[in-house]
């Protein structure tokens, strides 16, 4: 019942957004975009491509974007699709050199976008339209690329501050751009976006930990792990002793400092319910009521 209601809410929001819930699989592109490892739709399908990419890879961001005003919605999809494209580079390469080439593709793409000559790649095309429509700040795009490039090194964060810096230059920067699509350029809004982005980055790191462990990798801050006498091997083996949960508690507490009353708080609350066992199956499930929850908050204008 709840799942059906949530699905209905999402489909209704899609119709209001002017997007079909059945989106065609796009054909491959040639030229520079294909050489960099990208594929996209034929002309005219860039909006749908971005929306579908975000729906598949950033579902919560997809739902939140649907609730934005019509004049900002497609731009928000483009921004989040850009973020997805960069985020998935690290997991799709076996050699850092390949990752650097793809990052350079996007760095060049942003330069060309601001030179009114975007590459024939669907996300780049939509970013160009967003930049023209909202006069978006180039610096934030470059910060996201630079920080994602630094993160290609497969090493854990040295401390929580390093994780927060990464989150500020990726998640917070994305929120600054989203605010600009809404016509909001305000120091107080930016301050809130900074905290929200840092919390988002910390929570994303926690949520991704079980997946990374299956690939024999751990990126949690080393100082907190060392404080509790926990090794990377403890996480890779899926140990659930108290000191392992204490590491998660300390990291989650830092996210909670930044954020108390938004959608991320739901994940932190659920993590507390399972005593900070990051491997608990309930933490890997999508919230079927999230579309309804977001719609009600939007309707009430509470965030």
mmCIF file of C-alpha atoms in Angstrom:
data_model
loop_
_atom_site.group_PDB
_atom_site.id
_atom_site.type_symbol
_atom_site.label_atom_id
_atom_site.label_comp_id
_atom_site.label_asym_id
_atom_site.label_seq_id
_atom_site.Cartn_x
_atom_site.Cartn_y
_atom_site.Cartn_z
ATOM 1 C CA UNK A 1 0.000 0.000 0.000
ATOM 2 C CA UNK A 2 2.717 2.456 1.066
ATOM 3 C CA UNK A 3 4.935 1.501 -1.861
ATOM 4 C CA UNK A 4 2.067 1.987 -4.325
ATOM 5 C CA UNK A 5 1.211 5.375 -2.861
ATOM 6 C CA UNK A 6 4.849 6.475 -3.048
ATOM 7 C CA UNK A 7 5.145 5.296 -6.619
ATOM 8 C CA UNK A 8 1.983 7.192 -7.517
ATOM 9 C CA UNK A 9 3.365 10.352 -5.949
ATOM 10 C CA UNK A 10 6.598 10.044 -7.934
ATOM 11 C CA UNK A 11 4.732 9.414 -11.199
ATOM 12 C CA UNK A 12 2.456 12.384 -10.562
ATOM 13 C CA UNK A 13 5.479 14.591 -9.923
ATOM 14 C CA UNK A 14 7.041 13.346 -13.145
ATOM 15 C CA UNK A 15 3.921 14.331 -15.085
ATOM 16 C CA UNK A 16 4.003 17.792 -13.502
ATOM 17 C CA UNK A 17 7.649 18.031 -14.499
ATOM 18 C CA UNK A 18 6.704 17.387 -18.092
ATOM 19 C CA UNK A 19 8.844 14.213 -18.233
ATOM 20 C CA UNK A 20 7.659 10.795 -19.323
ATOM 21 C CA UNK A 21 8.245 7.981 -16.862
ATOM 22 C CA UNK A 22 9.212 5.786 -19.792
ATOM 23 C CA UNK A 23 12.467 7.176 -21.098
ATOM 24 C CA UNK A 24 14.058 5.650 -24.166
ATOM 25 C CA UNK A 25 17.523 4.134 -24.002
ATOM 26 C CA UNK A 26 19.762 6.676 -25.751
ATOM 27 C CA UNK A 27 22.012 5.752 -28.669
ATOM 28 C CA UNK A 28 25.770 6.187 -28.358
ATOM 29 C CA UNK A 29 27.510 9.399 -29.275
ATOM 30 C CA UNK A 30 30.633 9.604 -31.369
ATOM 31 C CA UNK A 31 33.632 11.909 -31.367
ATOM 32 C CA UNK A 32 35.210 13.437 -28.282
ATOM 33 C CA UNK A 33 32.395 12.381 -25.917
ATOM 34 C CA UNK A 34 32.602 8.734 -26.998
ATOM 35 C CA UNK A 35 36.371 8.751 -26.689
ATOM 36 C CA UNK A 36 36.023 9.894 -23.091
ATOM 37 C CA UNK A 37 33.685 7.014 -22.323
ATOM 38 C CA UNK A 38 30.335 8.770 -22.594
ATOM 39 C CA UNK A 39 27.055 7.960 -24.310
ATOM 40 C CA UNK A 40 23.923 10.058 -24.748
ATOM 41 C CA UNK A 41 20.723 10.657 -26.655
ATOM 42 C CA UNK A 42 20.060 12.010 -30.077
ATOM 43 C CA UNK A 43 19.369 15.712 -30.340
ATOM 44 C CA UNK A 44 16.371 16.756 -28.282
ATOM 45 C CA UNK A 45 16.667 14.049 -25.647
ATOM 46 C CA UNK A 46 19.231 15.640 -23.342
ATOM 47 C CA UNK A 47 16.675 16.595 -20.679
ATOM 48 C CA UNK A 48 15.293 13.072 -20.517
ATOM 49 C CA UNK A 49 18.797 11.613 -20.458
ATOM 50 C CA UNK A 50 19.765 13.750 -17.450
ATOM 51 C CA UNK A 51 16.534 12.956 -15.598
ATOM 52 C CA UNK A 52 16.922 9.224 -16.174
ATOM 53 C CA UNK A 53 20.570 9.218 -15.130
ATOM 54 C CA UNK A 54 19.717 11.031 -11.900
ATOM 55 C CA UNK A 55 16.715 8.759 -11.260
ATOM 56 C CA UNK A 56 18.917 5.676 -11.526
ATOM 57 C CA UNK A 57 21.972 6.920 -9.655
ATOM 58 C CA UNK A 58 20.721 9.640 -7.270
ATOM 59 C CA UNK A 59 17.115 8.766 -6.474
ATOM 60 C CA UNK A 60 16.708 11.126 -3.510
ATOM 61 C CA UNK A 61 18.167 13.959 -5.590
ATOM 62 C CA UNK A 62 15.790 13.022 -8.408
ATOM 63 C CA UNK A 63 12.744 13.316 -6.147
ATOM 64 C CA UNK A 64 13.926 16.608 -4.649
ATOM 65 C CA UNK A 65 14.527 18.038 -8.122
ATOM 66 C CA UNK A 66 10.972 17.183 -9.158
ATOM 67 C CA UNK A 67 9.681 19.460 -6.412
ATOM 68 C CA UNK A 68 11.585 22.517 -7.667
ATOM 69 C CA UNK A 69 9.819 25.253 -9.653
ATOM 70 C CA UNK A 70 9.477 24.460 -13.351
ATOM 71 C CA UNK A 71 11.982 27.132 -14.376
ATOM 72 C CA UNK A 72 14.692 25.480 -12.230
ATOM 73 C CA UNK A 73 13.827 21.789 -12.570
ATOM 74 C CA UNK A 74 15.629 20.868 -15.787
ATOM 75 C CA UNK A 75 18.687 22.829 -14.685
ATOM 76 C CA UNK A 76 18.728 20.923 -11.389
ATOM 77 C CA UNK A 77 18.606 17.632 -13.308
ATOM 78 C CA UNK A 78 21.573 18.798 -15.381
ATOM 79 C CA UNK A 79 23.562 19.737 -12.276
ATOM 80 C CA UNK A 80 22.863 16.429 -10.574
ATOM 81 C CA UNK A 81 23.600 14.492 -13.759
ATOM 82 C CA UNK A 82 26.947 16.312 -13.950
ATOM 83 C CA UNK A 83 27.621 15.253 -10.363
ATOM 84 C CA UNK A 84 26.686 11.639 -11.143
ATOM 85 C CA UNK A 85 28.945 11.576 -14.209
ATOM 86 C CA UNK A 86 31.897 12.696 -12.091
ATOM 87 C CA UNK A 87 31.056 10.491 -9.107
ATOM 88 C CA UNK A 88 30.902 7.292 -11.117
ATOM 89 C CA UNK A 89 34.312 7.799 -12.754
ATOM 90 C CA UNK A 90 36.161 6.458 -9.714
ATOM 91 C CA UNK A 91 34.202 3.201 -9.662
ATOM 92 C CA UNK A 92 34.385 2.654 -13.426
ATOM 93 C CA UNK A 93 38.158 2.766 -13.939
ATOM 94 C CA UNK A 94 41.016 0.389 -13.235
ATOM 95 C CA UNK A 95 43.794 2.916 -13.826
ATOM 96 C CA UNK A 96 44.044 6.432 -12.432
ATOM 97 C CA UNK A 97 45.272 7.720 -15.808
ATOM 98 C CA UNK A 98 41.875 6.905 -17.327
ATOM 99 C CA UNK A 99 40.145 8.765 -14.523
ATOM 100 C CA UNK A 100 42.356 11.805 -15.045
ATOM 101 C CA UNK A 101 41.492 11.805 -18.744
ATOM 102 C CA UNK A 102 37.778 11.755 -17.992
ATOM 103 C CA UNK A 103 38.121 14.513 -15.427
ATOM 104 C CA UNK A 104 39.991 16.563 -18.004
ATOM 105 C CA UNK A 105 37.163 15.961 -20.460
ATOM 106 C CA UNK A 106 34.766 17.604 -18.006
ATOM 107 C CA UNK A 107 37.183 20.407 -17.187
ATOM 108 C CA UNK A 108 37.470 21.172 -20.909
ATOM 109 C CA UNK A 109 33.698 20.776 -21.288
ATOM 110 C CA UNK A 110 33.042 23.432 -18.624
ATOM 111 C CA UNK A 111 35.519 25.780 -20.304
ATOM 112 C CA UNK A 112 33.752 25.208 -23.641
ATOM 113 C CA UNK A 113 30.330 25.670 -22.041
ATOM 114 C CA UNK A 114 31.364 29.113 -20.814
ATOM 115 C CA UNK A 115 32.776 29.778 -24.265
ATOM 116 C CA UNK A 116 29.369 28.985 -25.827
ATOM 117 C CA UNK A 117 30.777 25.884 -27.509
ATOM 118 C CA UNK A 118 29.607 22.863 -25.437
ATOM 119 C CA UNK A 119 30.633 19.362 -26.569
ATOM 120 C CA UNK A 120 27.972 17.122 -28.124
ATOM 121 C CA UNK A 121 27.283 15.288 -24.873
ATOM 122 C CA UNK A 122 23.801 15.369 -23.284
ATOM 123 C CA UNK A 123 24.811 16.489 -19.787
ATOM 124 C CA UNK A 124 27.158 19.128 -21.186
ATOM 125 C CA UNK A 125 24.388 20.363 -23.485
ATOM 126 C CA UNK A 126 21.976 20.776 -20.585
ATOM 127 C CA UNK A 127 24.628 22.389 -18.409
ATOM 128 C CA UNK A 128 25.208 24.948 -21.150
ATOM 129 C CA UNK A 129 21.492 25.738 -21.184
ATOM 130 C CA UNK A 130 21.467 26.027 -17.385
ATOM 131 C CA UNK A 131 24.470 28.363 -17.402
ATOM 132 C CA UNK A 132 22.846 30.561 -20.046
ATOM 133 C CA UNK A 133 19.508 30.553 -18.242
ATOM 134 C CA UNK A 134 20.741 31.262 -14.709
ATOM 135 C CA UNK A 135 24.236 32.759 -15.141
ATOM 136 C CA UNK A 136 25.736 30.009 -12.961
ATOM 137 C CA UNK A 137 29.117 30.547 -11.306
ATOM 138 C CA UNK A 138 31.918 28.711 -13.118
ATOM 139 C CA UNK A 139 34.051 28.415 -9.980
ATOM 140 C CA UNK A 140 31.689 25.896 -8.355
ATOM 141 C CA UNK A 141 31.894 23.542 -11.348
ATOM 142 C CA UNK A 142 35.671 23.656 -11.247
ATOM 143 C CA UNK A 143 35.763 23.037 -7.497
ATOM 144 C CA UNK A 144 33.651 19.907 -7.950
ATOM 145 C CA UNK A 145 35.909 18.599 -10.725
ATOM 146 C CA UNK A 146 39.122 19.402 -8.843
ATOM 147 C CA UNK A 147 37.918 17.716 -5.650
ATOM 148 C CA UNK A 148 36.630 14.634 -7.482
ATOM 149 C CA UNK A 149 39.988 14.388 -9.250
ATOM 150 C CA UNK A 150 41.885 14.491 -5.949
ATOM 151 C CA UNK A 151 39.598 11.723 -4.712
ATOM 152 C CA UNK A 152 40.708 9.362 -7.486
ATOM 153 C CA UNK A 153 43.510 8.286 -5.151
ATOM 154 C CA UNK A 154 42.261 5.168 -3.399
ATOM 155 C CA UNK A 155 43.046 6.153 0.163
ATOM 156 C CA UNK A 156 40.929 6.805 3.237
ATOM 157 C CA UNK A 157 40.406 10.300 4.606
ATOM 158 C CA UNK A 158 43.073 11.147 7.152
ATOM 159 C CA UNK A 159 40.572 12.827 9.466
ATOM 160 C CA UNK A 160 36.984 14.052 9.594
ATOM 161 C CA UNK A 161 38.084 17.535 8.516
ATOM 162 C CA UNK A 162 39.433 16.121 5.253
ATOM 163 C CA UNK A 163 36.098 14.401 4.634
ATOM 164 C CA UNK A 164 34.279 17.663 5.366
ATOM 165 C CA UNK A 165 36.511 19.540 2.915
ATOM 166 C CA UNK A 166 35.684 16.989 0.237
ATOM 167 C CA UNK A 167 31.970 17.337 1.033
ATOM 168 C CA UNK A 168 32.145 21.146 0.955
ATOM 169 C CA UNK A 169 33.797 21.189 -2.464
ATOM 170 C CA UNK A 170 31.407 18.636 -3.966
ATOM 171 C CA UNK A 171 28.027 18.424 -2.234
ATOM 172 C CA UNK A 172 27.935 21.997 -0.923
ATOM 173 C CA UNK A 173 29.179 23.384 -4.249
ATOM 174 C CA UNK A 174 26.363 21.502 -5.981
ATOM 175 C CA UNK A 175 23.874 23.106 -3.600
ATOM 176 C CA UNK A 176 25.310 26.578 -4.242
ATOM 177 C CA UNK A 177 24.676 26.044 -7.949
ATOM 178 C CA UNK A 178 21.166 24.769 -7.240
ATOM 179 C CA UNK A 179 20.446 27.900 -5.212
ATOM 180 C CA UNK A 180 21.576 29.981 -8.185
ATOM 181 C CA UNK A 181 19.055 28.208 -10.418
ATOM 182 C CA UNK A 182 16.425 29.397 -7.931
ATOM 183 C CA UNK A 183 17.703 32.963 -8.102
ATOM 184 C CA UNK A 184 19.031 32.778 -4.538
ATOM 185 C CA UNK A 185 22.400 34.442 -3.964
ATOM 186 C CA UNK A 186 22.425 35.062 -0.250
ATOM 187 C CA UNK A 187 25.136 34.549 2.360
ATOM 188 C CA UNK A 188 22.693 33.027 4.856
ATOM 189 C CA UNK A 189 21.394 30.523 2.294
ATOM 190 C CA UNK A 190 24.979 29.654 1.368
ATOM 191 C CA UNK A 191 25.813 29.118 5.040
ATOM 192 C CA UNK A 192 22.940 26.657 5.369
ATOM 193 C CA UNK A 193 23.926 24.946 2.105
ATOM 194 C CA UNK A 194 27.469 24.540 3.393
ATOM 195 C CA UNK A 195 26.294 22.652 6.484
ATOM 196 C CA UNK A 196 23.782 20.590 4.522
ATOM 197 C CA UNK A 197 26.426 19.656 1.961
ATOM 198 C CA UNK A 198 28.913 18.598 4.622
ATOM 199 C CA UNK A 199 26.276 16.453 6.310
ATOM 200 C CA UNK A 200 25.340 14.982 2.923
ATOM 201 C CA UNK A 201 28.960 14.112 2.203
ATOM 202 C CA UNK A 202 29.463 12.430 5.566
ATOM 203 C CA UNK A 203 26.247 10.426 5.270
ATOM 204 C CA UNK A 204 27.109 9.420 1.696
ATOM 205 C CA UNK A 205 30.477 8.148 2.917
ATOM 206 C CA UNK A 206 28.741 6.073 5.597
ATOM 207 C CA UNK A 207 26.095 4.713 3.250
ATOM 208 C CA UNK A 208 28.720 3.675 0.710
ATOM 209 C CA UNK A 209 30.897 1.861 3.251
ATOM 210 C CA UNK A 210 29.280 -1.610 2.880
ATOM 211 C CA UNK A 211 29.610 -1.369 -0.911
ATOM 212 C CA UNK A 212 33.230 -0.246 -0.717
ATOM 213 C CA UNK A 213 33.987 -3.070 1.703
ATOM 214 C CA UNK A 214 32.847 -5.615 -0.882
ATOM 215 C CA UNK A 215 35.597 -4.177 -3.093
ATOM 216 C CA UNK A 216 38.165 -4.449 -0.294
ATOM 217 C CA UNK A 217 38.262 -0.692 0.237
ATOM 218 C CA UNK A 218 37.562 1.545 3.234
ATOM 219 C CA UNK A 219 37.509 5.348 3.081
ATOM 220 C CA UNK A 220 36.399 6.229 6.628
ATOM 221 C CA UNK A 221 38.560 8.807 8.474
ATOM 222 C CA UNK A 222 41.704 7.097 9.759
ATOM 223 C CA UNK A 223 42.004 9.173 12.941
ATOM 224 C CA UNK A 224 38.611 8.023 14.221
ATOM 225 C CA UNK A 225 39.330 4.391 13.303
ATOM 226 C CA UNK A 226 42.673 4.553 15.129
ATOM 227 C CA UNK A 227 41.036 6.188 18.156
ATOM 228 C CA UNK A 228 38.844 3.105 18.601
ATOM 229 C CA UNK A 229 41.474 0.571 17.586
ATOM 230 C CA UNK A 230 39.630 -0.444 14.418
ATOM 231 C CA UNK A 231 41.454 -1.518 11.258
ATOM 232 C CA UNK A 232 40.322 -1.429 7.645
ATOM 233 C CA UNK A 233 40.280 -5.220 7.756
ATOM 234 C CA UNK A 234 37.659 -5.098 10.538
ATOM 235 C CA UNK A 235 35.283 -3.284 8.186
ATOM 236 C CA UNK A 236 36.125 -5.453 5.179
ATOM 237 C CA UNK A 237 35.290 -8.559 7.238
ATOM 238 C CA UNK A 238 32.016 -6.954 8.310
ATOM 239 C CA UNK A 239 32.790 -7.065 12.018
ATOM 240 C CA UNK A 240 30.095 -5.615 14.244
ATOM 241 C CA UNK A 241 31.851 -5.286 17.597
ATOM 242 C CA UNK A 242 31.224 -2.231 19.745
ATOM 243 C CA UNK A 243 34.421 -0.442 18.760
ATOM 244 C CA UNK A 244 33.423 -0.724 15.070
ATOM 245 C CA UNK A 245 30.015 0.753 15.871
ATOM 246 C CA UNK A 246 31.726 3.483 17.902
ATOM 247 C CA UNK A 247 33.600 4.593 14.780
ATOM 248 C CA UNK A 248 30.305 4.915 12.913
ATOM 249 C CA UNK A 249 28.733 6.718 15.886
ATOM 250 C CA UNK A 250 31.496 9.331 15.977
ATOM 251 C CA UNK A 251 31.285 9.990 12.233
ATOM 252 C CA UNK A 252 27.474 10.093 12.279
ATOM 253 C CA UNK A 253 27.586 12.508 15.222
ATOM 254 C CA UNK A 254 29.650 14.912 13.139
ATOM 255 C CA UNK A 255 26.993 14.821 10.423
ATOM 256 C CA UNK A 256 24.329 15.482 13.035
ATOM 257 C CA UNK A 257 26.184 18.578 14.184
ATOM 258 C CA UNK A 258 25.726 20.000 10.686
ATOM 259 C CA UNK A 259 22.173 18.900 10.194
ATOM 260 C CA UNK A 260 19.171 18.032 12.343
ATOM 261 C CA UNK A 261 15.898 18.394 10.450
ATOM 262 C CA UNK A 262 16.180 17.307 6.823
ATOM 263 C CA UNK A 263 15.862 14.067 4.873
ATOM 264 C CA UNK A 264 19.400 12.977 5.802
ATOM 265 C CA UNK A 265 18.318 12.863 9.422
ATOM 266 C CA UNK A 266 16.107 9.871 8.544
ATOM 267 C CA UNK A 267 19.160 7.766 7.692
ATOM 268 C CA UNK A 268 20.950 8.875 10.860
ATOM 269 C CA UNK A 269 17.838 7.983 12.897
ATOM 270 C CA UNK A 270 17.610 4.539 11.297
ATOM 271 C CA UNK A 271 21.306 3.982 11.984
ATOM 272 C CA UNK A 272 20.750 4.728 15.653
ATOM 273 C CA UNK A 273 17.916 2.161 15.713
ATOM 274 C CA UNK A 274 20.323 -0.613 14.660
ATOM 275 C CA UNK A 275 22.992 0.520 17.139
ATOM 276 C CA UNK A 276 25.260 1.940 14.406
ATOM 277 C CA UNK A 277 25.690 -1.394 12.641
ATOM 278 C CA UNK A 278 26.591 -0.009 9.214
ATOM 279 C CA UNK A 279 26.068 -3.448 7.621
ATOM 280 C CA UNK A 280 22.449 -3.868 8.782
ATOM 281 C CA UNK A 281 20.209 -4.741 5.766
ATOM 282 C CA UNK A 282 17.605 -2.136 6.717
ATOM 283 C CA UNK A 283 20.092 0.661 5.978
ATOM 284 C CA UNK A 284 20.485 -0.475 2.365
ATOM 285 C CA UNK A 285 16.797 -0.143 1.509
ATOM 286 C CA UNK A 286 15.253 2.881 -0.188
ATOM 287 C CA UNK A 287 12.497 4.601 1.730
ATOM 288 C CA UNK A 288 9.244 3.807 -0.105
ATOM 289 C CA UNK A 289 7.574 6.746 1.625
ATOM 290 C CA UNK A 290 10.237 9.282 0.664
ATOM 291 C CA UNK A 291 8.263 10.720 -2.297
ATOM 292 C CA UNK A 292 5.228 11.267 -0.060
ATOM 293 C CA UNK A 293 7.413 12.643 2.742
ATOM 294 C CA UNK A 294 9.068 15.160 0.433
ATOM 295 C CA UNK A 295 5.765 16.150 -1.170
ATOM 296 C CA UNK A 296 4.179 16.873 2.225
ATOM 297 C CA UNK A 297 7.188 18.931 3.300
ATOM 298 C CA UNK A 298 7.073 20.857 0.038
ATOM 299 C CA UNK A 299 3.334 21.457 0.446
ATOM 300 C CA UNK A 300 3.820 22.656 4.036
ATOM 301 C CA UNK A 301 6.933 24.627 2.994
ATOM 302 C CA UNK A 302 8.927 22.994 5.806
ATOM 303 C CA UNK A 303 12.449 21.709 5.242
#
